[in-house]
Amino acid sequence: MSGVEAIAATAAAEGAVDWAEKRYLLVDDFVGIRQLLRESLRNLGAKHIDQAASGGEAMMLLSKTRYDVVLCDYNLGDGKNGQQVLEEARIRNLMLPSSVWLMVSAEKSVESVMGAAEHQPDAYIIKPITEGVLLTRLNRVWNKKQIFREIDQAFADKDYLRAARLCDEQIAHDRLHEIDLLRMKATLLLKSGEPEQARKVYEQVLEERDYNWARCGLAKILMNNGELDAALTMFQAVITDNRFYIDAFDQLARTFQLQGKTEEAFGVLEKAAKLSPNSVPRQRALGQTALKLGNIPVAEKAFRKCIEIGEYSVMKTVDAFFGLARVCAQKNDTKEAIRLLNAAVHQFGGDQVELRAKITEGLVYHETGDYRRARKSGDELEAMLADETKQRPDTDTCLDMATLLFAVGVKEAPVGLLCYVTRNNHDNAPLLEDVQKIFDKARMTDEGVELIKASRKEAADMMNKGVLLWKTGKLIEAVEWMRVARKALPHNMRILFNSAQILISQLQQTGYVRELADEAIAVLMHVDAIAPGQQRFAQLMEQLALLAPMSGVVAAAAASEYEAANGAIPDRPQDMRG
């Protein structure tokens, strides 16, 4: 009996795995390697084996089939590499908790291993490998992952609370894998909008042993709750304990940014990018932070790296093109800047991208001294703002537009934009500091302070009126008023969430009405589109599901359009006084 057959026989004797009925995907650009892996799996009795010769082909297969096991090479030739395939599979939830992902590669560099590890393959196997080593590792990982097999369906249905309860049931008769189940339970609770329950899980784990993943998870909850100093201390402790725990670096930088400490955030991001440079979001954040601080060499390097690694990534971002165009303007390279803007419009398209390209074009011309062309861009944007039928763009675009308009000598339109941004973000202190800096640069410091103060009060008054109507039992009037508030401030998270909560309250009082439920879903979908991951999203969706007839048909209909956000909601809408 061969070594491979002996492994298969041992697994079968233990009753651990029915290899014959599992579905496998082999991803490698060399047909010979795929054939070797296929034969290894067939020796275990595997019958259902699909193959992909490229990252793009792998993604097509993953989107159609729920595989039990994926064996994926890191280097796949042209197109997506193995890290990018794994990254997209995780982001799109194409793998179930019990599925196994083995990354197979000849790459031994720290950046390659860490880049893949960030997206949590179940094992990283260095070539060359023998069949016996491969199958031993596969057996070991498979047996461990099967503790999640009963949780799979709830996870696939996005019923994260039920999946969390199934974790408890599994723990009751499987103490050996208790820590893995508790980690999964905490993740599910966060997805369900239950951070306080997740916090208890992390604290329970930390009482037994000082796991960095538990400390990092607890620190994220502290950060989201506004306990920034405590979160900062915990992230720093994780990094001190493990200087390769890259997620702690990213979260530490985010905490510094929430505190308005841009230089400190830059230092952390720079270290993180050196440790693991193949992350599109990290390079984008580093480039934007460096540009904000005027560090042009680092900004240029980060944005160019972001474009390079983003070419075949699901995380590819237009921000890198706009950021690099601004860098080129600082270097007085107008030709390259305009080329980048044209590339952004060509590759991403859409009205929003075209608008941002026009704004950035004007800023480039102004920064390179071509004031005539800059003024022309400003005039076009001012005319667009005068059209009241058009909705205002997103916050970052408004800030860039205001900066350009002030620079070319326009005053009224950018003031209106900055007041609009303030009303939509009235409780976002770091952002309001950025608004004030734009006023400062326009030599409107004192006026800016008063405008920000008045705009914040206007937003608070508008929200509190709806909440007061709700509290005094005037639900119909509250619903109508929040519609007015949403139209006036379409990007204000507090108004949007309170509007959805008031709609749900009316449904709870009057019974299920499809039109009102659809309106609440539309509000929440809008939130998730403009700011994914907001704290109150998932639990409001669950409240709607409980109200719907036929066992949550509302949530089922919306499930394909959203990913449950982290965080919790209070029992009633928030006002500015409480």
mmCIF file of C-alpha atoms in Angstrom, residues 222-489:
data_model
loop_
_atom_site.group_PDB
_atom_site.id
_atom_site.type_symbol
_atom_site.label_atom_id
_atom_site.label_comp_id
_atom_site.label_asym_id
_atom_site.label_seq_id
_atom_site.Cartn_x
_atom_site.Cartn_y
_atom_site.Cartn_z
ATOM 1 C CA LEU A 222 -14.043 49.823 21.668
ATOM 2 C CA MET A 223 -13.072 51.918 18.643
ATOM 3 C CA ASN A 224 -16.571 51.702 17.142
ATOM 4 C CA ASN A 225 -18.021 52.699 20.521
ATOM 5 C CA GLY A 226 -15.861 55.824 20.577
ATOM 6 C CA GLU A 227 -13.542 54.520 23.318
ATOM 7 C CA LEU A 228 -10.556 55.538 21.231
ATOM 8 C CA ASP A 229 -7.861 55.736 23.926
ATOM 9 C CA ALA A 230 -8.697 52.259 25.207
ATOM 10 C CA ALA A 231 -8.747 50.879 21.652
ATOM 11 C CA LEU A 232 -5.428 52.574 20.915
ATOM 12 C CA THR A 233 -3.769 50.973 23.927
ATOM 13 C CA MET A 234 -5.064 47.522 23.017
ATOM 14 C CA PHE A 235 -4.020 47.686 19.345
ATOM 15 C CA GLN A 236 -0.546 48.844 20.400
ATOM 16 C CA ALA A 237 -0.300 45.944 22.847
ATOM 17 C CA VAL A 238 -1.184 43.463 20.101
ATOM 18 C CA ILE A 239 1.518 44.910 17.834
ATOM 19 C CA THR A 240 4.074 44.793 20.658
ATOM 20 C CA ASP A 241 3.239 41.132 21.172
ATOM 21 C CA ASN A 242 3.231 40.269 17.450
ATOM 22 C CA ARG A 243 4.782 42.730 15.022
ATOM 23 C CA PHE A 244 3.338 40.757 12.087
ATOM 24 C CA TYR A 245 -0.308 41.061 13.183
ATOM 25 C CA ILE A 246 -1.120 43.320 10.268
ATOM 26 C CA ASP A 247 -4.811 43.932 11.025
ATOM 27 C CA ALA A 248 -3.813 45.602 14.295
ATOM 28 C CA PHE A 249 -1.690 48.094 12.320
ATOM 29 C CA ASP A 250 -4.588 48.986 10.024
ATOM 30 C CA GLN A 251 -6.985 49.420 12.931
ATOM 31 C CA LEU A 252 -4.464 51.437 14.939
ATOM 32 C CA ALA A 253 -4.054 53.808 11.990
ATOM 33 C CA ARG A 254 -7.825 54.126 11.729
ATOM 34 C CA THR A 255 -8.050 54.931 15.443
ATOM 35 C CA PHE A 256 -5.443 57.673 15.081
ATOM 36 C CA GLN A 257 -7.401 59.096 12.140
ATOM 37 C CA LEU A 258 -10.595 59.134 14.199
ATOM 38 C CA GLN A 259 -8.666 61.146 16.767
ATOM 39 C CA GLY A 260 -7.531 63.547 14.056
ATOM 40 C CA LYS A 261 -3.883 62.471 14.494
ATOM 41 C CA THR A 262 -2.889 62.290 10.845
ATOM 42 C CA GLU A 263 0.882 62.119 11.347
ATOM 43 C CA GLU A 264 0.583 59.220 13.781
ATOM 44 C CA ALA A 265 -1.753 57.394 11.393
ATOM 45 C CA PHE A 266 0.737 57.938 8.572
ATOM 46 C CA GLY A 267 3.573 56.402 10.593
ATOM 47 C CA VAL A 268 1.551 53.286 11.353
ATOM 48 C CA LEU A 269 0.371 52.867 7.752
ATOM 49 C CA GLU A 270 3.910 53.239 6.449
ATOM 50 C CA LYS A 271 5.102 50.409 8.721
ATOM 51 C CA ALA A 272 2.137 48.226 7.756
ATOM 52 C CA ALA A 273 2.734 48.762 4.035
ATOM 53 C CA LYS A 274 6.343 47.679 4.411
ATOM 54 C CA LEU A 275 5.307 44.497 6.207
ATOM 55 C CA SER A 276 2.516 43.570 3.785
ATOM 56 C CA PRO A 277 2.484 45.814 0.699
ATOM 57 C CA ASN A 278 -0.021 43.916 -1.474
ATOM 58 C CA SER A 279 -3.216 45.366 -0.002
ATOM 59 C CA VAL A 280 -5.163 47.832 -2.147
ATOM 60 C CA PRO A 281 -7.012 49.499 0.782
ATOM 61 C CA ARG A 282 -3.777 49.875 2.765
ATOM 62 C CA GLN A 283 -1.853 51.471 -0.097
ATOM 63 C CA ARG A 284 -4.795 53.780 -0.820
ATOM 64 C CA ALA A 285 -4.969 54.849 2.829
ATOM 65 C CA LEU A 286 -1.210 55.422 2.916
ATOM 66 C CA GLY A 287 -1.298 57.471 -0.294
ATOM 67 C CA GLN A 288 -4.208 59.630 0.859
ATOM 68 C CA THR A 289 -2.636 60.234 4.268
ATOM 69 C CA ALA A 290 0.747 61.075 2.754
ATOM 70 C CA LEU A 291 -0.874 63.491 0.278
ATOM 71 C CA LYS A 292 -2.759 65.142 3.124
ATOM 72 C CA LEU A 293 0.561 65.708 4.904
ATOM 73 C CA GLY A 294 2.295 66.899 1.746
ATOM 74 C CA ASN A 295 4.660 63.913 1.590
ATOM 75 C CA ILE A 296 4.688 63.643 -2.182
ATOM 76 C CA PRO A 297 7.301 60.875 -2.634
ATOM 77 C CA VAL A 298 5.477 58.455 -0.331
ATOM 78 C CA ALA A 299 2.089 59.410 -1.772
ATOM 79 C CA GLU A 300 3.306 58.749 -5.316
ATOM 80 C CA LYS A 301 4.833 55.390 -4.419
ATOM 81 C CA ALA A 302 1.696 54.282 -2.565
ATOM 82 C CA PHE A 303 -0.745 55.329 -5.304
ATOM 83 C CA ARG A 304 1.341 53.683 -8.036
ATOM 84 C CA LYS A 305 1.521 50.486 -6.003
ATOM 85 C CA CYS A 306 -2.228 50.690 -5.390
ATOM 86 C CA ILE A 307 -2.916 50.899 -9.132
ATOM 87 C CA GLU A 308 -0.482 48.068 -9.871
ATOM 88 C CA ILE A 309 -1.848 45.554 -7.362
ATOM 89 C CA GLY A 310 -5.426 46.661 -7.932
ATOM 90 C CA GLU A 311 -5.440 45.844 -11.644
ATOM 91 C CA TYR A 312 -6.994 42.411 -11.078
ATOM 92 C CA SER A 313 -8.333 42.894 -7.557
ATOM 93 C CA VAL A 314 -11.958 43.135 -6.458
ATOM 94 C CA MET A 315 -10.731 46.061 -4.344
ATOM 95 C CA LYS A 316 -9.533 48.086 -7.349
ATOM 96 C CA THR A 317 -10.234 51.746 -6.638
ATOM 97 C CA VAL A 318 -10.561 54.912 -8.672
ATOM 98 C CA ASP A 319 -9.195 56.847 -5.673
ATOM 99 C CA ALA A 320 -5.660 55.783 -6.571
ATOM 100 C CA PHE A 321 -5.946 57.397 -10.027
ATOM 101 C CA PHE A 322 -7.272 60.659 -8.615
ATOM 102 C CA GLY A 323 -4.687 60.666 -5.839
ATOM 103 C CA LEU A 324 -1.824 60.072 -8.245
ATOM 104 C CA ALA A 325 -3.143 62.833 -10.527
ATOM 105 C CA ARG A 326 -2.936 65.238 -7.568
ATOM 106 C CA VAL A 327 0.612 64.035 -6.927
ATOM 107 C CA CYS A 328 1.513 64.722 -10.577
ATOM 108 C CA ALA A 329 0.113 68.235 -10.200
ATOM 109 C CA GLN A 330 2.427 68.808 -7.238
ATOM 110 C CA LYS A 331 5.283 67.731 -9.506
ATOM 111 C CA ASN A 332 4.038 70.086 -12.264
ATOM 112 C CA ASP A 333 3.379 67.134 -14.600
ATOM 113 C CA THR A 334 0.024 68.176 -16.056
ATOM 114 C CA LYS A 335 0.237 65.789 -19.005
ATOM 115 C CA GLU A 336 0.559 62.691 -16.792
ATOM 116 C CA ALA A 337 -2.171 63.946 -14.461
ATOM 117 C CA ILE A 338 -4.667 64.368 -17.308
ATOM 118 C CA ARG A 339 -3.711 60.939 -18.679
ATOM 119 C CA LEU A 340 -4.542 59.391 -15.296
ATOM 120 C CA LEU A 341 -7.895 61.195 -15.137
ATOM 121 C CA ASN A 342 -8.818 59.959 -18.609
ATOM 122 C CA ALA A 343 -7.800 56.431 -17.591
ATOM 123 C CA ALA A 344 -10.012 56.668 -14.493
ATOM 124 C CA VAL A 345 -13.045 57.701 -16.553
ATOM 125 C CA HIS A 346 -12.351 54.987 -19.125
ATOM 126 C CA GLN A 347 -11.833 52.162 -16.616
ATOM 127 C CA PHE A 348 -14.537 53.000 -14.067
ATOM 128 C CA GLY A 349 -17.082 55.166 -15.889
ATOM 129 C CA GLY A 350 -20.257 56.618 -14.420
ATOM 130 C CA ASP A 351 -21.455 60.139 -13.639
ATOM 131 C CA GLN A 352 -19.808 60.211 -10.217
ATOM 132 C CA VAL A 353 -16.380 59.304 -11.602
ATOM 133 C CA GLU A 354 -16.724 61.854 -14.406
ATOM 134 C CA LEU A 355 -17.638 64.538 -11.870
ATOM 135 C CA ARG A 356 -14.678 63.702 -9.661
ATOM 136 C CA ALA A 357 -12.412 63.710 -12.712
ATOM 137 C CA LYS A 358 -13.642 67.200 -13.656
ATOM 138 C CA ILE A 359 -12.989 68.485 -10.129
ATOM 139 C CA THR A 360 -9.529 66.910 -9.978
ATOM 140 C CA GLU A 361 -8.756 68.311 -13.426
ATOM 141 C CA GLY A 362 -9.540 71.803 -12.164
ATOM 142 C CA LEU A 363 -7.368 71.284 -9.089
ATOM 143 C CA VAL A 364 -4.516 70.022 -11.263
ATOM 144 C CA TYR A 365 -4.707 73.078 -13.512
ATOM 145 C CA HIS A 366 -4.790 75.403 -10.498
ATOM 146 C CA GLU A 367 -1.868 73.688 -8.759
ATOM 147 C CA THR A 368 0.219 73.813 -11.952
ATOM 148 C CA GLY A 369 -0.530 77.513 -12.519
ATOM 149 C CA ASP A 370 -2.949 77.198 -15.455
ATOM 150 C CA TYR A 371 -5.523 79.489 -13.851
ATOM 151 C CA ARG A 372 -7.548 80.033 -17.032
ATOM 152 C CA ARG A 373 -8.333 76.336 -17.426
ATOM 153 C CA ALA A 374 -8.875 76.001 -13.662
ATOM 154 C CA ARG A 375 -11.430 78.831 -13.751
ATOM 155 C CA LYS A 376 -13.177 77.193 -16.707
ATOM 156 C CA SER A 377 -13.542 73.970 -14.713
ATOM 157 C CA GLY A 378 -14.828 75.992 -11.756
ATOM 158 C CA ASP A 379 -17.418 77.762 -13.887
ATOM 159 C CA GLU A 380 -18.728 74.427 -15.183
ATOM 160 C CA LEU A 381 -19.021 73.057 -11.655
ATOM 161 C CA GLU A 382 -20.697 76.219 -10.353
ATOM 162 C CA ALA A 383 -23.290 75.964 -13.134
ATOM 163 C CA MET A 384 -23.912 72.353 -12.192
ATOM 164 C CA LEU A 385 -24.482 73.297 -8.545
ATOM 165 C CA ALA A 386 -27.003 75.924 -9.622
ATOM 166 C CA ASP A 387 -29.184 73.151 -11.053
ATOM 167 C CA GLU A 388 -31.406 72.286 -8.077
ATOM 168 C CA THR A 389 -32.721 69.156 -9.798
ATOM 169 C CA LYS A 390 -29.346 67.460 -9.369
ATOM 170 C CA GLN A 391 -28.439 65.807 -6.079
ATOM 171 C CA ARG A 392 -25.258 66.853 -4.304
ATOM 172 C CA PRO A 393 -22.334 64.393 -4.642
ATOM 173 C CA ASP A 394 -20.726 62.409 -1.813
ATOM 174 C CA THR A 395 -18.803 64.054 1.022
ATOM 175 C CA ASP A 396 -15.245 63.717 -0.312
ATOM 176 C CA THR A 397 -16.315 65.019 -3.715
ATOM 177 C CA CYS A 398 -18.024 68.008 -2.092
ATOM 178 C CA LEU A 399 -14.850 68.847 -0.152
ATOM 179 C CA ASP A 400 -12.699 68.708 -3.289
ATOM 180 C CA MET A 401 -15.233 70.769 -5.216
ATOM 181 C CA ALA A 402 -15.353 73.436 -2.495
ATOM 182 C CA THR A 403 -11.547 73.562 -2.419
ATOM 183 C CA LEU A 404 -11.413 74.165 -6.177
ATOM 184 C CA LEU A 405 -14.180 76.753 -6.210
ATOM 185 C CA PHE A 406 -12.572 78.772 -3.427
ATOM 186 C CA ALA A 407 -9.235 78.554 -5.278
ATOM 187 C CA VAL A 408 -10.684 80.033 -8.481
ATOM 188 C CA GLY A 409 -12.397 82.891 -6.652
ATOM 189 C CA VAL A 410 -15.950 81.591 -6.151
ATOM 190 C CA LYS A 411 -17.415 82.068 -2.653
ATOM 191 C CA GLU A 412 -21.145 81.443 -2.375
ATOM 192 C CA ALA A 413 -21.252 77.983 -3.986
ATOM 193 C CA PRO A 414 -18.418 76.422 -1.927
ATOM 194 C CA VAL A 415 -19.852 77.856 1.293
ATOM 195 C CA GLY A 416 -23.128 76.137 0.445
ATOM 196 C CA LEU A 417 -21.289 72.873 -0.227
ATOM 197 C CA LEU A 418 -19.408 72.955 3.072
ATOM 198 C CA CYS A 419 -22.588 73.726 5.006
ATOM 199 C CA TYR A 420 -24.258 70.812 3.230
ATOM 200 C CA VAL A 421 -21.368 68.509 4.200
ATOM 201 C CA THR A 422 -21.585 69.708 7.800
ATOM 202 C CA ARG A 423 -25.327 69.085 8.021
ATOM 203 C CA ASN A 424 -24.849 65.564 6.653
ATOM 204 C CA ASN A 425 -21.965 64.818 9.047
ATOM 205 C CA HIS A 426 -22.855 66.950 12.058
ATOM 206 C CA ASP A 427 -21.333 64.550 14.628
ATOM 207 C CA ASN A 428 -18.158 63.614 12.705
ATOM 208 C CA ALA A 429 -15.482 65.678 14.493
ATOM 209 C CA PRO A 430 -12.451 64.787 12.295
ATOM 210 C CA LEU A 431 -14.415 65.564 9.126
ATOM 211 C CA LEU A 432 -15.616 68.881 10.528
ATOM 212 C CA GLU A 433 -11.985 69.754 11.237
ATOM 213 C CA ASP A 434 -11.272 69.179 7.537
ATOM 214 C CA VAL A 435 -14.184 71.470 6.661
ATOM 215 C CA GLN A 436 -12.772 74.169 8.936
ATOM 216 C CA LYS A 437 -9.342 73.818 7.310
ATOM 217 C CA ILE A 438 -10.893 74.548 3.907
ATOM 218 C CA PHE A 439 -12.497 77.673 5.360
ATOM 219 C CA ASP A 440 -9.127 78.606 6.896
ATOM 220 C CA LYS A 441 -7.368 78.257 3.546
ATOM 221 C CA ALA A 442 -10.037 80.474 1.983
ATOM 222 C CA ARG A 443 -9.319 83.111 4.699
ATOM 223 C CA MET A 444 -12.761 82.597 6.236
ATOM 224 C CA THR A 445 -11.739 81.203 9.618
ATOM 225 C CA ASP A 446 -14.192 83.046 11.872
ATOM 226 C CA GLU A 447 -17.027 82.852 9.368
ATOM 227 C CA GLY A 448 -16.346 79.144 8.954
ATOM 228 C CA VAL A 449 -16.647 78.530 12.701
ATOM 229 C CA GLU A 450 -20.067 80.182 12.765
ATOM 230 C CA LEU A 451 -21.278 78.445 9.612
ATOM 231 C CA ILE A 452 -20.281 75.035 10.971
ATOM 232 C CA LYS A 453 -21.998 75.754 14.282
ATOM 233 C CA ALA A 454 -25.214 76.871 12.586
ATOM 234 C CA SER A 455 -25.218 73.929 10.162
ATOM 235 C CA ARG A 456 -24.755 71.410 12.976
ATOM 236 C CA LYS A 457 -27.666 72.942 14.871
ATOM 237 C CA GLU A 458 -29.864 72.851 11.772
ATOM 238 C CA ALA A 459 -29.197 69.118 11.291
ATOM 239 C CA ALA A 460 -29.760 68.350 14.976
ATOM 240 C CA ASP A 461 -33.011 70.306 15.045
ATOM 241 C CA MET A 462 -34.254 68.539 11.934
ATOM 242 C CA MET A 463 -33.514 65.108 13.387
ATOM 243 C CA ASN A 464 -34.811 65.896 16.871
ATOM 244 C CA LYS A 465 -38.147 67.100 15.500
ATOM 245 C CA GLY A 466 -38.756 63.664 13.983
ATOM 246 C CA VAL A 467 -37.653 61.893 17.166
ATOM 247 C CA LEU A 468 -39.901 64.119 19.288
ATOM 248 C CA LEU A 469 -42.889 63.336 17.102
ATOM 249 C CA TRP A 470 -42.059 59.637 17.495
ATOM 250 C CA LYS A 471 -41.718 59.878 21.275
ATOM 251 C CA THR A 472 -45.062 61.639 21.626
ATOM 252 C CA GLY A 473 -46.851 58.935 19.662
ATOM 253 C CA LYS A 474 -47.345 60.937 16.472
ATOM 254 C CA LEU A 475 -45.994 58.203 14.244
ATOM 255 C CA ILE A 476 -47.603 59.260 10.972
ATOM 256 C CA GLU A 477 -46.288 62.823 11.394
ATOM 257 C CA ALA A 478 -42.864 61.458 12.375
ATOM 258 C CA VAL A 479 -42.687 59.307 9.232
ATOM 259 C CA GLU A 480 -43.659 62.275 7.032
ATOM 260 C CA TRP A 481 -41.158 64.581 8.698
ATOM 261 C CA MET A 482 -38.310 62.107 8.344
ATOM 262 C CA ARG A 483 -39.076 61.893 4.625
ATOM 263 C CA VAL A 484 -38.535 65.648 4.460
ATOM 264 C CA ALA A 485 -35.330 65.305 6.482
ATOM 265 C CA ARG A 486 -34.019 62.524 4.226
ATOM 266 C CA LYS A 487 -34.604 64.615 1.137
ATOM 267 C CA ALA A 488 -32.786 67.585 2.657
ATOM 268 C CA LEU A 489 -29.921 65.544 4.130
#
